[in-house]
Short mmCIF file of N, CA and C in Angstrom, two decimals:
data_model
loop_
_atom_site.label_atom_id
_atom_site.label_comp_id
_atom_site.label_asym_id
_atom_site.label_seq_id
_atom_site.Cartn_x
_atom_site.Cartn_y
_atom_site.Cartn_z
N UNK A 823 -28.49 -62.68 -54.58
CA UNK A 823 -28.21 -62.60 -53.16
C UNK A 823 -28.02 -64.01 -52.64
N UNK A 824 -26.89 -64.22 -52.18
CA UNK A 824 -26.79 -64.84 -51.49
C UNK A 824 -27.08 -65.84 -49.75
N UNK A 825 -27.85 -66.82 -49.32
CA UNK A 825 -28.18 -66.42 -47.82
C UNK A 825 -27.59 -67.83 -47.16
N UNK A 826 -27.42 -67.51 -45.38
CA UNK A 826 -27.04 -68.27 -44.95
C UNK A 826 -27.75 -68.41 -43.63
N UNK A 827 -27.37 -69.52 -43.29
CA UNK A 827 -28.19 -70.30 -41.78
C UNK A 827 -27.00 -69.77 -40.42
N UNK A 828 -27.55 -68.77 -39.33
CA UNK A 828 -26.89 -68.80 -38.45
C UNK A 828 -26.71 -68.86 -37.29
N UNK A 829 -26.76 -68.93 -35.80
CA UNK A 829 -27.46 -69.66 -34.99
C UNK A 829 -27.09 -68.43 -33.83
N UNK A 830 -28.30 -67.90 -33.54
CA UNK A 830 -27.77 -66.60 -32.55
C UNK A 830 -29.31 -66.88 -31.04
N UNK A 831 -28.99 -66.11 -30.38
CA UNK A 831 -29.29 -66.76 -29.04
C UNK A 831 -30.87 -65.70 -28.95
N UNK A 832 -31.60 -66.26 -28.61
CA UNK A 832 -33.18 -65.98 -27.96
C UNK A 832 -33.26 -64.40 -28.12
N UNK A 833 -31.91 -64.07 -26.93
CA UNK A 833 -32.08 -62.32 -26.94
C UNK A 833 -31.69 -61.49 -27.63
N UNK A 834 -30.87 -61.94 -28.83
CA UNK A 834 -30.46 -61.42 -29.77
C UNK A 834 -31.57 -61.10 -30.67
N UNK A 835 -32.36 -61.72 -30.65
CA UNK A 835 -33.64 -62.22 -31.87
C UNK A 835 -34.70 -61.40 -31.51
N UNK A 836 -34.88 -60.98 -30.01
CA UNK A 836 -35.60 -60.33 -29.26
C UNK A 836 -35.25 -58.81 -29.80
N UNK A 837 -33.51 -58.72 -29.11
CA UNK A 837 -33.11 -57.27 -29.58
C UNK A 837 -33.80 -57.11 -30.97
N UNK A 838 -33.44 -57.76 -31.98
CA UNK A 838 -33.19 -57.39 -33.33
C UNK A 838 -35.14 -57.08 -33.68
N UNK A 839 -35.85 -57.59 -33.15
CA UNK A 839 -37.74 -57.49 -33.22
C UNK A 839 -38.00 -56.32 -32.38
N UNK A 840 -37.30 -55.30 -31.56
CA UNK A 840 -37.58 -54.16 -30.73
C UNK A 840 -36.87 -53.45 -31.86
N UNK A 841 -35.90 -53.51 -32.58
CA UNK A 841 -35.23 -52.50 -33.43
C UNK A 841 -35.87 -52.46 -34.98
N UNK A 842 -36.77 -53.44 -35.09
CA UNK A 842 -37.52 -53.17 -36.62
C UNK A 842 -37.94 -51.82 -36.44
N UNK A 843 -37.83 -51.29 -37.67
CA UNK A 843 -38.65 -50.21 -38.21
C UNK A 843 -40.31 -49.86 -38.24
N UNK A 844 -40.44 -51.45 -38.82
CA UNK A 844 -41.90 -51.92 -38.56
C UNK A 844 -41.92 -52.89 -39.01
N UNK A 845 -43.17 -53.78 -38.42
CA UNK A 845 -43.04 -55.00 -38.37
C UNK A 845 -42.86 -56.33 -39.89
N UNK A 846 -42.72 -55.48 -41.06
CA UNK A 846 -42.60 -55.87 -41.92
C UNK A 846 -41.23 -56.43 -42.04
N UNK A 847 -40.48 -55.33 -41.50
CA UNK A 847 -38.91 -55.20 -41.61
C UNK A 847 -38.29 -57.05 -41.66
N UNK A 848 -37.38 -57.05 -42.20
CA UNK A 848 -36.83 -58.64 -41.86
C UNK A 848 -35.66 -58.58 -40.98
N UNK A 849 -34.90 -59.47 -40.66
CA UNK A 849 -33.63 -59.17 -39.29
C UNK A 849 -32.53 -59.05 -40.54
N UNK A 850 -32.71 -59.44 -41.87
CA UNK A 850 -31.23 -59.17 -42.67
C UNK A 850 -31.28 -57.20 -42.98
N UNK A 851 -32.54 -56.94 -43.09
CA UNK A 851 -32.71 -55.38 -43.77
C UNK A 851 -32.49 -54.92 -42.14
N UNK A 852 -32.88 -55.47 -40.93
CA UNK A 852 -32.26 -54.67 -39.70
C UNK A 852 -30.95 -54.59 -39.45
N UNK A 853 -30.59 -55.94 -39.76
CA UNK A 853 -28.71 -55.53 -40.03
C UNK A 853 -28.18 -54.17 -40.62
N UNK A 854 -28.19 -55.11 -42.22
CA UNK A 854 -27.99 -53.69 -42.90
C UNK A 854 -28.41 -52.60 -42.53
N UNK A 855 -29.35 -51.97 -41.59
CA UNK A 855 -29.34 -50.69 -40.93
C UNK A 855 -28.39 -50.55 -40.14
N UNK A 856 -28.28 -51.67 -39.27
CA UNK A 856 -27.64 -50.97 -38.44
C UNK A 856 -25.67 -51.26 -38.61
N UNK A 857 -25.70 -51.72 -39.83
CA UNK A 857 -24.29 -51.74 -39.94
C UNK A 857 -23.76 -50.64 -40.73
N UNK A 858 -25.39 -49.81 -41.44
CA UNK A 858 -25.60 -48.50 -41.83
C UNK A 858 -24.22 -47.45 -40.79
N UNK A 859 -25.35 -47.63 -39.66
CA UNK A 859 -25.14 -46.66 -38.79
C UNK A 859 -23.45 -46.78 -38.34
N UNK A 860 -23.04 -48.16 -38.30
CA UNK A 860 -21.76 -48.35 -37.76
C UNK A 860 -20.60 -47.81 -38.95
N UNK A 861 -20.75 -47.87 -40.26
CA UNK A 861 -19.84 -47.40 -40.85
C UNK A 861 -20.26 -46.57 -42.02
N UNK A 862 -21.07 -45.53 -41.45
CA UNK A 862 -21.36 -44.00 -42.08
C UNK A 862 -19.96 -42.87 -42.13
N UNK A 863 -20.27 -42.95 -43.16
CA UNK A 863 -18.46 -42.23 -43.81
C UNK A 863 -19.00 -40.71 -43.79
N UNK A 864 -19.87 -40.10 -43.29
CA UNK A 864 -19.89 -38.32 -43.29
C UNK A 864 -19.53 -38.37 -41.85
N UNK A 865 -18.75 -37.24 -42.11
CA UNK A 865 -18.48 -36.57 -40.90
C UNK A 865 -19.47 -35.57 -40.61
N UNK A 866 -19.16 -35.13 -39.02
CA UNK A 866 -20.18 -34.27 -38.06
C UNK A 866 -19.72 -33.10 -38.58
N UNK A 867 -20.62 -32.02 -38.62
CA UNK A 867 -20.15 -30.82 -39.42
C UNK A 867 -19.86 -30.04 -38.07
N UNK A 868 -19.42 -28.57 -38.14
CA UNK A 868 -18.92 -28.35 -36.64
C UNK A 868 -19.97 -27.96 -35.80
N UNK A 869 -21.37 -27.51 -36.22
CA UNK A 869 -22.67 -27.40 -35.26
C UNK A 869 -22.94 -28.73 -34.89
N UNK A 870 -22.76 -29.99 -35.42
CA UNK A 870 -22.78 -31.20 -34.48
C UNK A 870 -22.13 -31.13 -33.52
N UNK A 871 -20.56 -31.14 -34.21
CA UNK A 871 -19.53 -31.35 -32.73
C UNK A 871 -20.19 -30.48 -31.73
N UNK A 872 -20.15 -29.42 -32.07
CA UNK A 872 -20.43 -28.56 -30.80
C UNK A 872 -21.86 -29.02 -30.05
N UNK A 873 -22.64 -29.36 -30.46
CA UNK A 873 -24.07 -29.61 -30.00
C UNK A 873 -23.68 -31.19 -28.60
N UNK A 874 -22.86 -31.71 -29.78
CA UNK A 874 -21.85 -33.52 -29.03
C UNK A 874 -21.39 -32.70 -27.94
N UNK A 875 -20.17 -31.59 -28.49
CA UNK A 875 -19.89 -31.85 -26.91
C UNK A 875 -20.51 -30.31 -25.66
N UNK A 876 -21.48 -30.00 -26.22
CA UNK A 876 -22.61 -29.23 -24.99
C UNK A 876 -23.21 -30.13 -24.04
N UNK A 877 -23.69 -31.46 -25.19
CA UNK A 877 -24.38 -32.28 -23.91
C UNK A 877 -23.34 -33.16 -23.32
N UNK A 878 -22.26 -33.43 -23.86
CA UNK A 878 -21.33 -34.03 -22.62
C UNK A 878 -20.56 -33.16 -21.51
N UNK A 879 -20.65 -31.37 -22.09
CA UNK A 879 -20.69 -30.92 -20.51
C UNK A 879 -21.62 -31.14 -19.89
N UNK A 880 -22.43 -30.61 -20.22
CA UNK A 880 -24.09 -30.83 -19.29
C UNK A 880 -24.50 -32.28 -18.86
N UNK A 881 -24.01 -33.50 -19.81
CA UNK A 881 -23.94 -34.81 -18.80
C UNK A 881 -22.76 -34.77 -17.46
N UNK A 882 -21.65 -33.99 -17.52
CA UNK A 882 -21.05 -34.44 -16.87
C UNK A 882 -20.65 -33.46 -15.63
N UNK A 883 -21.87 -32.70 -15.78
CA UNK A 883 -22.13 -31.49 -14.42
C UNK A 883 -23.72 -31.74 -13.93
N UNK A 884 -24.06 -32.89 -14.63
CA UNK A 884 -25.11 -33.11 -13.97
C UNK A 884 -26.64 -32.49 -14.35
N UNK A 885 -26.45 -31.92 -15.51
CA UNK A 885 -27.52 -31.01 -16.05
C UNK A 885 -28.31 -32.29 -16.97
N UNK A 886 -28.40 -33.09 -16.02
CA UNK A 886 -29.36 -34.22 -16.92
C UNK A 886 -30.70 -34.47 -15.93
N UNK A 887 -31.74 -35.46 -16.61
CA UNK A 887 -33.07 -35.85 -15.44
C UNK A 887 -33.38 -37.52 -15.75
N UNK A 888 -33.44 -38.01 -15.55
CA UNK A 888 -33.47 -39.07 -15.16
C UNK A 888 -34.98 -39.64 -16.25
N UNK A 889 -35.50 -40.76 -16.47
CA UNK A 889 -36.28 -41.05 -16.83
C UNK A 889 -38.12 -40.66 -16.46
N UNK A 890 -38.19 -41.16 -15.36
CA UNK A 890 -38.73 -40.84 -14.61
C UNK A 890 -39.26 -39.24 -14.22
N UNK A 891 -37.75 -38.23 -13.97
CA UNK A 891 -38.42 -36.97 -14.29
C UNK A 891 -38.42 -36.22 -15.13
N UNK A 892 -37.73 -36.76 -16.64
CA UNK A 892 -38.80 -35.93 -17.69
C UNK A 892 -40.11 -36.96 -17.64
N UNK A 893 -40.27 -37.65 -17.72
CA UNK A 893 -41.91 -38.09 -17.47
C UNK A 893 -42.58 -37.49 -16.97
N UNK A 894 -42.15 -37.11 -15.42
CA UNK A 894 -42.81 -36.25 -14.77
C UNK A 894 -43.03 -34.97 -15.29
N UNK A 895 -42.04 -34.42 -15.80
CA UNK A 895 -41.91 -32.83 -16.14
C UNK A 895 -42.65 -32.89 -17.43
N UNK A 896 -43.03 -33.42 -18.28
CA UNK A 896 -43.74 -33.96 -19.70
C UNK A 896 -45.21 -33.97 -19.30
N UNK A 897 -45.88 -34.23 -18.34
CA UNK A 897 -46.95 -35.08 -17.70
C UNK A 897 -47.38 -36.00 -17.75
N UNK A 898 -46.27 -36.86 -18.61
CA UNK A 898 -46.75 -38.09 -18.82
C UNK A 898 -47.21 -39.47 -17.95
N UNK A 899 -46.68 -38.94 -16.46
CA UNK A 899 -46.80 -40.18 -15.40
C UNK A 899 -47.66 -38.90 -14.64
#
């Protein structure tokens, strides 16, 4: 393996320590996750699609709650 020195900014470094797995994780194995996620070659089978686009009707009629009130509705606050 190869490694290199690269110079990325405070909040980047921040992001990348909220997205560990756990705190063992290193920021090169958080990459590779998440460049996982960016070029995953399976496709959505059609109970995905359909599930994708139920909640983008229901986002876009408003059948959503806000943070705050599923908290509320949860009992968590």
């Amino acid at each position: 393996m190869s490694s290199s020195t690269i110079q990325i900014p405070d909040t980047t470094i921040h992001a990348l320590d909220h997205l560990k797995a756990h705190p063992g994780e290193t920021y090169a194995e958080v990459i590779e996750r998440l460049i996982g996620f960016c070029i995953e070659d399976e496709e959505f089978t059609p109970e995905e699609w359909a599930r994708v686009e139920q909640a983008e009707i229901e986002y876009k009629t408003g059948k959503t709650y806000t943070l705050d009130e599923l908290k509320q509705r949860l009992g968590d606050e």
